[in-house]
mmCIF file of C-alpha atoms in Angstrom:
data_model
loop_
_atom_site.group_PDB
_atom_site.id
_atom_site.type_symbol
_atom_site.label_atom_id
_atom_site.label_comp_id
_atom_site.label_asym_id
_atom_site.label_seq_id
_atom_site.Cartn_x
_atom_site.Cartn_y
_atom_site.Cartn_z
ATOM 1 C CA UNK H 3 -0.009 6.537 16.262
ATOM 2 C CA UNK H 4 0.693 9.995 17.287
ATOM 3 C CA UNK H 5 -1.068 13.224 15.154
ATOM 4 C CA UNK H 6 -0.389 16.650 15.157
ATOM 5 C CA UNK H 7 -3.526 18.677 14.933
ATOM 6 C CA UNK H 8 -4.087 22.002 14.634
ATOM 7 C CA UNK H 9 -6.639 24.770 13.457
ATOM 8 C CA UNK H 10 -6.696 27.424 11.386
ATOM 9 C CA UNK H 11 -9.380 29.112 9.495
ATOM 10 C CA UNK H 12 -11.533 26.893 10.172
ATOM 11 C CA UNK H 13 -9.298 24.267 8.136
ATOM 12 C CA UNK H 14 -8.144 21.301 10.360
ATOM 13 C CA UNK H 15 -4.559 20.242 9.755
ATOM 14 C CA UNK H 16 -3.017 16.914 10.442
ATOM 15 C CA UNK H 17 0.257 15.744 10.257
ATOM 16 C CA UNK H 18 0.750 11.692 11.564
ATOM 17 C CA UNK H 19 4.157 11.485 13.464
ATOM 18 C CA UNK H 20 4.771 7.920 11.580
ATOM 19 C CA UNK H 21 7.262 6.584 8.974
ATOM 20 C CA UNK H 22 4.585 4.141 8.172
ATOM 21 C CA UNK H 23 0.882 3.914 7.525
ATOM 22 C CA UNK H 24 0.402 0.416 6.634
ATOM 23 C CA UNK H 25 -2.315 -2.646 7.433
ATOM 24 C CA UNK H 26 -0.624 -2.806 10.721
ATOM 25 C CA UNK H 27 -1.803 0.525 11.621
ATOM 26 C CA UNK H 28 -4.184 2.412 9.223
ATOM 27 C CA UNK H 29 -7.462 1.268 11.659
ATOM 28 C CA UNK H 30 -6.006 3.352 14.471
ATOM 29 C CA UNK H 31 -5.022 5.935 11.880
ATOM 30 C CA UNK H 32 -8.505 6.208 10.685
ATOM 31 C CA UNK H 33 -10.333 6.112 14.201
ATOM 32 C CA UNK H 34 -7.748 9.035 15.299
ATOM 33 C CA UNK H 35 -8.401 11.065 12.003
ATOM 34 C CA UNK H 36 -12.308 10.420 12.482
ATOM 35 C CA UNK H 37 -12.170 11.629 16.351
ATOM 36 C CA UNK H 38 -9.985 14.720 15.275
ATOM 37 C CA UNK H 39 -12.278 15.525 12.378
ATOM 38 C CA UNK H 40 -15.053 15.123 14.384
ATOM 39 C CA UNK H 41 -18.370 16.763 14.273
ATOM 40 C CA UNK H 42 -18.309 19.523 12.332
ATOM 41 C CA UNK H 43 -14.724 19.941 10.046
ATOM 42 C CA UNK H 44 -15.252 19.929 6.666
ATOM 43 C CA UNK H 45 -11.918 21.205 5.354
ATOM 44 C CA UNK H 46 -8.777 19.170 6.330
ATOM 45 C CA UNK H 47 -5.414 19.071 4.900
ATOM 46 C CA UNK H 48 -3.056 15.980 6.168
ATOM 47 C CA UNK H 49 0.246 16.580 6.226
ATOM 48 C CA UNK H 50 2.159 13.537 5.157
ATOM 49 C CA UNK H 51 5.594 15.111 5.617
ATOM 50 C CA UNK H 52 6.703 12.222 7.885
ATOM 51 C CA UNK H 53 5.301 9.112 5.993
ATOM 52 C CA UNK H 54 7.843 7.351 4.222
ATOM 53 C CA UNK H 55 5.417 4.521 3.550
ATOM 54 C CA UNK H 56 1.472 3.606 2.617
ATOM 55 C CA UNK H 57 -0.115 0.561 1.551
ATOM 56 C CA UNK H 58 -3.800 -0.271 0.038
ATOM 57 C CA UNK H 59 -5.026 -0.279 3.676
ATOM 58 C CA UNK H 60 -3.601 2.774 4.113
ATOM 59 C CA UNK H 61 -5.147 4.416 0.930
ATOM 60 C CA UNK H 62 -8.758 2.947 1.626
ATOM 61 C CA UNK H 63 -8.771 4.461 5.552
ATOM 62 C CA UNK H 64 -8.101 7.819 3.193
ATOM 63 C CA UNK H 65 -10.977 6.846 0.888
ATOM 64 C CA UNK H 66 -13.342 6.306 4.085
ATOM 65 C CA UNK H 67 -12.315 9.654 5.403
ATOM 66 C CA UNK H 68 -12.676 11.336 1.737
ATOM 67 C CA UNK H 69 -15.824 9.931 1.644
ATOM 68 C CA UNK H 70 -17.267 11.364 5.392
ATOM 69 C CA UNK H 71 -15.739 15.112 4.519
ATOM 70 C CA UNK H 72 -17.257 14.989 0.852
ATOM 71 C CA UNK H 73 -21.057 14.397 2.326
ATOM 72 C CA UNK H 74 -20.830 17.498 4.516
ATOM 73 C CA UNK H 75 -19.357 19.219 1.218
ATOM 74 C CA UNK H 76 -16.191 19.778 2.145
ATOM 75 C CA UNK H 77 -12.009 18.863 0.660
ATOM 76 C CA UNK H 78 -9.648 17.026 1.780
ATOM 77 C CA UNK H 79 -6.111 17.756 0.268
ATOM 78 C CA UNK H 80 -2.478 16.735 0.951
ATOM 79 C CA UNK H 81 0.781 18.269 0.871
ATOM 80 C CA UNK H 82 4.225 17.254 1.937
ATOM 81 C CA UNK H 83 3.780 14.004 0.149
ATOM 82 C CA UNK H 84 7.085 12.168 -0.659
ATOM 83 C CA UNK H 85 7.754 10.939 -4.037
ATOM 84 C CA UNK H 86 7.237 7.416 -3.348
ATOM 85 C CA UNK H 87 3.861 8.200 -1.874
ATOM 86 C CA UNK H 88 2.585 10.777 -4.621
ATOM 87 C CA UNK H 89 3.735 7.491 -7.003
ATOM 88 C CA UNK H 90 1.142 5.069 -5.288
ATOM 89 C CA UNK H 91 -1.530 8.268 -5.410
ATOM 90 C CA UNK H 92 -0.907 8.796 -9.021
ATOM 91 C CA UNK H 93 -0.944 4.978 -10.058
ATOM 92 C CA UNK H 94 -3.909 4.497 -8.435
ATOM 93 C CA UNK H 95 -5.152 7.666 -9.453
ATOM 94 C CA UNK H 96 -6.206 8.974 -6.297
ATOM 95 C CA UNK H 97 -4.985 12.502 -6.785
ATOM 96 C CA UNK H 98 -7.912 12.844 -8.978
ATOM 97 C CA UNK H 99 -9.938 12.869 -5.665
ATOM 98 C CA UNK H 100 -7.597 13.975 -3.432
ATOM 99 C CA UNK H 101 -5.473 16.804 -4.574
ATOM 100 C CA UNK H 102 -2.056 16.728 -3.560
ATOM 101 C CA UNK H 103 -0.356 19.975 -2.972
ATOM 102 C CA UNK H 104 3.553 21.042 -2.031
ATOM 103 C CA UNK H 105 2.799 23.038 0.680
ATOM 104 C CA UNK H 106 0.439 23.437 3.375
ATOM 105 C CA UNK H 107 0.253 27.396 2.056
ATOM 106 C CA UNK H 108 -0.983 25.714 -1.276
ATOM 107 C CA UNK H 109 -3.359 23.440 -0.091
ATOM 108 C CA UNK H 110 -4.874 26.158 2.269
ATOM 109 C CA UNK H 111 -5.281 28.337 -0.503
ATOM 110 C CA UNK H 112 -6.987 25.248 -2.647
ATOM 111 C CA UNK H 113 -9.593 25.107 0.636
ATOM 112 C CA UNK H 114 -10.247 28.506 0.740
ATOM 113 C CA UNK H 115 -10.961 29.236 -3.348
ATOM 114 C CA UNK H 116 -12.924 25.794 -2.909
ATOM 115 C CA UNK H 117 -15.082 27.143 0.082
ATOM 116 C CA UNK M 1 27.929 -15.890 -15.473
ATOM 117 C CA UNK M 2 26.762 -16.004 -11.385
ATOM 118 C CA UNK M 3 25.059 -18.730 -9.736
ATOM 119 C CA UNK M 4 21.103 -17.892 -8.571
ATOM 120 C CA UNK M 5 20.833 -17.181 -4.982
ATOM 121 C CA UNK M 6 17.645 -18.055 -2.992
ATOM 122 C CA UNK M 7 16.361 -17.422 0.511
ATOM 123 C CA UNK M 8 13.393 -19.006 2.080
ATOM 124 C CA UNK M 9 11.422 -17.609 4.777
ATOM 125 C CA UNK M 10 8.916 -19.139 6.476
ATOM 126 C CA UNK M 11 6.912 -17.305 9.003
ATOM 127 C CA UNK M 12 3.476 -16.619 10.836
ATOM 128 C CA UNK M 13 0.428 -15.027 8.959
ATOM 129 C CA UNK M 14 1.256 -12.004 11.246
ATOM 130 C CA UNK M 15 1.023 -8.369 10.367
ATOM 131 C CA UNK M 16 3.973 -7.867 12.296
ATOM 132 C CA UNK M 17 6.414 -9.270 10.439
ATOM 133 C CA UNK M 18 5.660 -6.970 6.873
ATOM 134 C CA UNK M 19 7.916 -4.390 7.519
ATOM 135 C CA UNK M 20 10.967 -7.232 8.517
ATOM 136 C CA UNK M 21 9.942 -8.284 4.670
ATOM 137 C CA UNK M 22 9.878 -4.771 3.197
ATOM 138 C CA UNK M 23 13.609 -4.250 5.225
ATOM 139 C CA UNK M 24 15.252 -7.868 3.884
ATOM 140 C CA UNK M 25 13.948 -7.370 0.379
ATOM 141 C CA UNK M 26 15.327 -4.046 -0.157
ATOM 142 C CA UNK M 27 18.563 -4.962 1.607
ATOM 143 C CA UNK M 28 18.552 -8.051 -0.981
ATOM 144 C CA UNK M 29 17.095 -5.591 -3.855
ATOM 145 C CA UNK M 30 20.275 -2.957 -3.546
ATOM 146 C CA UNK M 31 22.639 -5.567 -4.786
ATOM 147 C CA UNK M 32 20.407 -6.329 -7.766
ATOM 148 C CA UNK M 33 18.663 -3.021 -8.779
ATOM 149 C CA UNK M 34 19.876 0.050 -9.464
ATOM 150 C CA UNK M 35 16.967 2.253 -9.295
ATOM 151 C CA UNK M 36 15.548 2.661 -5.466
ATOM 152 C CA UNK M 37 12.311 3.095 -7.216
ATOM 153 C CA UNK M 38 12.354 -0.332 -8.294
ATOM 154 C CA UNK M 39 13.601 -1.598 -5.462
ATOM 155 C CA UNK M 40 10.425 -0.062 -3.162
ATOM 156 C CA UNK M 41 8.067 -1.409 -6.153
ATOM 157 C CA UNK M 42 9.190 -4.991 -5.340
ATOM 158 C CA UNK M 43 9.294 -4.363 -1.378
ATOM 159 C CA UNK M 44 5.576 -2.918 -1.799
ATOM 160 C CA UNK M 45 4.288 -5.778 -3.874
ATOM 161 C CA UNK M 46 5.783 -8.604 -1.155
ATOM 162 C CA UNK M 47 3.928 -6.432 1.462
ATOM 163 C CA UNK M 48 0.408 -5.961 -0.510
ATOM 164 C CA UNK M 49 0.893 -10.181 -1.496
ATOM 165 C CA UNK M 50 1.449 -10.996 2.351
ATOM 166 C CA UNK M 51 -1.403 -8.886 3.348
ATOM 167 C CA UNK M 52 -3.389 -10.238 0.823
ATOM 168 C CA UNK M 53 -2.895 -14.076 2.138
ATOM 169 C CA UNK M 54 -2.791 -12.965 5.636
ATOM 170 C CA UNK M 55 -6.580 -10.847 5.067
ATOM 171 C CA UNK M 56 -8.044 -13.136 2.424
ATOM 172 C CA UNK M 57 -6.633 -16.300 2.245
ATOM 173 C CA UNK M 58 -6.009 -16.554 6.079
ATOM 174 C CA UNK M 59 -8.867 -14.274 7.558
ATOM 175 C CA UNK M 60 -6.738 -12.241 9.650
ATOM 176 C CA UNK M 61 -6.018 -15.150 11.557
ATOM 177 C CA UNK M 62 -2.581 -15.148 13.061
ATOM 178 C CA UNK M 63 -1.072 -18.233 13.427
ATOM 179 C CA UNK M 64 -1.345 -19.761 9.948
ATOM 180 C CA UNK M 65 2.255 -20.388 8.211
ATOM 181 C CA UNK M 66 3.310 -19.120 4.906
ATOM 182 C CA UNK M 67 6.462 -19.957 3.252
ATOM 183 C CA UNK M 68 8.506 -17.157 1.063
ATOM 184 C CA UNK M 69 10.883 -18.220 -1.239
ATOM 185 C CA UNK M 70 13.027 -15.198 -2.996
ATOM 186 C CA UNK M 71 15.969 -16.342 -5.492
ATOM 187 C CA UNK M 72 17.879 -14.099 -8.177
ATOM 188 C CA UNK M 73 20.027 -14.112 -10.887
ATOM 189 C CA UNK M 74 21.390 -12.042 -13.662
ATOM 190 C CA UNK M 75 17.612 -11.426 -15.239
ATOM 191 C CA UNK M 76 15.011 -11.591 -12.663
ATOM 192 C CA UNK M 77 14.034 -11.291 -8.849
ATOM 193 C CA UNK M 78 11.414 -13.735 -7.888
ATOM 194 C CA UNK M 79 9.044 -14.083 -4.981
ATOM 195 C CA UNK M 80 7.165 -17.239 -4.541
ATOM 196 C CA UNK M 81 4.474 -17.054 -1.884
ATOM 197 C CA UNK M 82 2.628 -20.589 -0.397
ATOM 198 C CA UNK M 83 -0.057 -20.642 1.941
ATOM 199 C CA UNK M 84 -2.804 -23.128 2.828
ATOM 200 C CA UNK M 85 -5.734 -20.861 3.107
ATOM 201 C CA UNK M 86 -8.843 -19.850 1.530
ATOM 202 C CA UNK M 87 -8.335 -19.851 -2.719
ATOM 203 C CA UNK M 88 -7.793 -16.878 -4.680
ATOM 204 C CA UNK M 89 -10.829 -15.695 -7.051
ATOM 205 C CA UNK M 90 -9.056 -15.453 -10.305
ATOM 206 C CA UNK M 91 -11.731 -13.971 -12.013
ATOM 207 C CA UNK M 92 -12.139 -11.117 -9.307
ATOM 208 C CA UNK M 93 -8.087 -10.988 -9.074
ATOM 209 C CA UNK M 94 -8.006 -9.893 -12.712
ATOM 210 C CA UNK M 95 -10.795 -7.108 -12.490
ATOM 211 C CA UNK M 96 -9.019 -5.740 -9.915
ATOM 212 C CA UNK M 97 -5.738 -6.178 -11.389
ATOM 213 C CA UNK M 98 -7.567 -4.319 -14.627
ATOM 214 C CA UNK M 99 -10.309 -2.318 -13.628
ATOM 215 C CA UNK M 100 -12.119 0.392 -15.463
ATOM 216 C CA UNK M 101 -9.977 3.442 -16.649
ATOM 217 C CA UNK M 102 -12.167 6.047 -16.157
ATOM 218 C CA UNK M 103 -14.720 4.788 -13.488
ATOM 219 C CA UNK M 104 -15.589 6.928 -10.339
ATOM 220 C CA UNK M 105 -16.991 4.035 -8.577
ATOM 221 C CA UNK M 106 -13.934 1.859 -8.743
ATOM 222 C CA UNK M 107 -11.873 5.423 -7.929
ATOM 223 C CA UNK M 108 -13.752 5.711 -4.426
ATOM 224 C CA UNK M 109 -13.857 1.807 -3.865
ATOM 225 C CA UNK M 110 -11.901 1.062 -0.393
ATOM 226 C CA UNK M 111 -10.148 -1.938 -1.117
ATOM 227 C CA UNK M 112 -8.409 -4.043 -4.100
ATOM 228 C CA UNK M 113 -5.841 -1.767 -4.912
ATOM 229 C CA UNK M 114 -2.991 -3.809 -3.205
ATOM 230 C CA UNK M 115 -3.720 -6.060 -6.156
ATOM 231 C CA UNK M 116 -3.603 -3.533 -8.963
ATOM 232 C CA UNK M 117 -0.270 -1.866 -7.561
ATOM 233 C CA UNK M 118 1.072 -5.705 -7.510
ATOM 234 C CA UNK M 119 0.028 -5.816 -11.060
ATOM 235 C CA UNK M 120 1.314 -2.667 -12.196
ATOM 236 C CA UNK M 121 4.911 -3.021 -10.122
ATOM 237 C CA UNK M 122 5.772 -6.106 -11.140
ATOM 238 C CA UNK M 123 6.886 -7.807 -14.544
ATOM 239 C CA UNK M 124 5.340 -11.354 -13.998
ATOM 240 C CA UNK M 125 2.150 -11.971 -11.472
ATOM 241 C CA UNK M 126 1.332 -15.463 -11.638
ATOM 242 C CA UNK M 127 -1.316 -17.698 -9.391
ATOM 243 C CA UNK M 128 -2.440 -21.467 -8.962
ATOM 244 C CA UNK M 129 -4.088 -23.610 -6.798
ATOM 245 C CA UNK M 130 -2.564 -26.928 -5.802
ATOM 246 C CA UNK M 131 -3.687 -29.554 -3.196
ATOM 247 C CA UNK M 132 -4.265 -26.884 -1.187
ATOM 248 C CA UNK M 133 -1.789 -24.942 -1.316
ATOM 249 C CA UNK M 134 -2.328 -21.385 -3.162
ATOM 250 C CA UNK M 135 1.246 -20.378 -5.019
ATOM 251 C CA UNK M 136 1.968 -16.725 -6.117
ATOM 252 C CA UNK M 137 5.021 -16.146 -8.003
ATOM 253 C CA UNK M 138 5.936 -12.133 -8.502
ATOM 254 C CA UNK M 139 8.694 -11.335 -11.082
ATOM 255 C CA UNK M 140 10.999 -8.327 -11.931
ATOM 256 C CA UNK M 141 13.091 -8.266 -14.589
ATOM 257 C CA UNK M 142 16.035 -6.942 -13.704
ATOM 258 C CA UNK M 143 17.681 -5.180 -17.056
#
């Protein structure tokens, strides 16, 4: 699985390069967004302008990654979530802990009022 | 009034083969359903019910079989699932199918939401045990 990373303002952005984020996959999804997070990020938005598809696997990887940037009191936020996507966010009611945005503008404003 | 149709699958418990399933049940679900939402709610509760026997049932083993059976009519799209592995927990499949409305915990819990989404997408979720064999039978209506 191929990300796009990049830096700005101290927020880390990442946007996977994959249709789909499923059982198949989300491990290696969560070991890349771990390395690229690494050390010291505490404000990340991921980009999910590419995903057409995520399953339960896929939305616990996003838990365990929640999880790591909440204990050094940081956000993680979305944007460019599809419809189908924001559906399984809302159902599940995820979006309560992850705040999904339109645009990366938006959710780099959301990091910066939150910092 | 149509005769059903049916198709039966029957294939390794390999992650490999989920998206093939997501791909032939939405080709199959665009001559029955006219909302694409629908049709993705069906394709993602065959995927989260495969992974579920291939993870629980089978342990992530690959080489276990599991037969699909899909058949349709006028008023419903059906998905019957067999495998031969490791029983369902009922009582834990219906917490998670129903958990908690307003609890944090089960908000930040990792896993068991395949089962929810199964529960919520679909208009019949039914599961027994028999010699064996662990049958799940998914249901849409289709109106």
């Amino acid at each position: 699985m191929e990300l796009m990373i990049k830096e700005e303002e101290k927020i880390l952005i990442v946007k996977p390069l994959e249709k789909n984020i499923e059982a198949l996959n989300s491990r290696e999804f969560k070991t890349k967004m771990i390395a690229a997070i690494g050390a010291s990020h505490c404000w990340v938005i991921l980009d999910l302008a590419e995903v057409e598809f995520l399953d339960s696997n896929a939305l616990g990887s996003l838990i365990s990654l929640l999880k790591l940037i909440a204990s050094r009191g940081g956000q993680l936020v979305i944007c460019h979530a599809r419809a189908s996507v924001k559906r399984i966010f809302t159902i599940t009611r995820l979006d309560q802990a992850i705040p999904l945005l339109e645009s990366e503008p938006a959710a780099k404003q959301l990091l910066t009022n939150a910092r | 009034m149509s005769a059903p149709l049916s198709l039966t699958l029957i294939f390794e418990s390999n992650w490999l083969y989920l998206p093939i399933l997501r791909k032939i049940v939405k080709e199959i679900g665009k001559e029955k359903f006219t909302s694409e939402e629908t049709i993705e709610e069906v394709a993602f509760s065959l995927h989260e019910a495969v992974g579920n026997i291939i993870h629980h049932a089978y342990q992530n083993e690959p080489h276990h079989l599991i037969n699909l059976k899909m058949s349709w009519d006028e008023k419903e799209f059906s998905l019957e699932l067999l495998d031969r592995g490791l029983a369902h927990d009922p009582q834990k499949n219906e917490a998670l199918a129903h958990p908690p409305v307003h609890s944090t915990i089960d908000l930040l819990r990792e896993d068991g939401r395949g089962v929810f989404l199964i529960h919520h997408f679909m208009d019949e979720v039914k599961y027994r045990h028999e010699n064996g064999i662990n049958i799940l039978l998914l249901k849409k209506w289709i109106c």
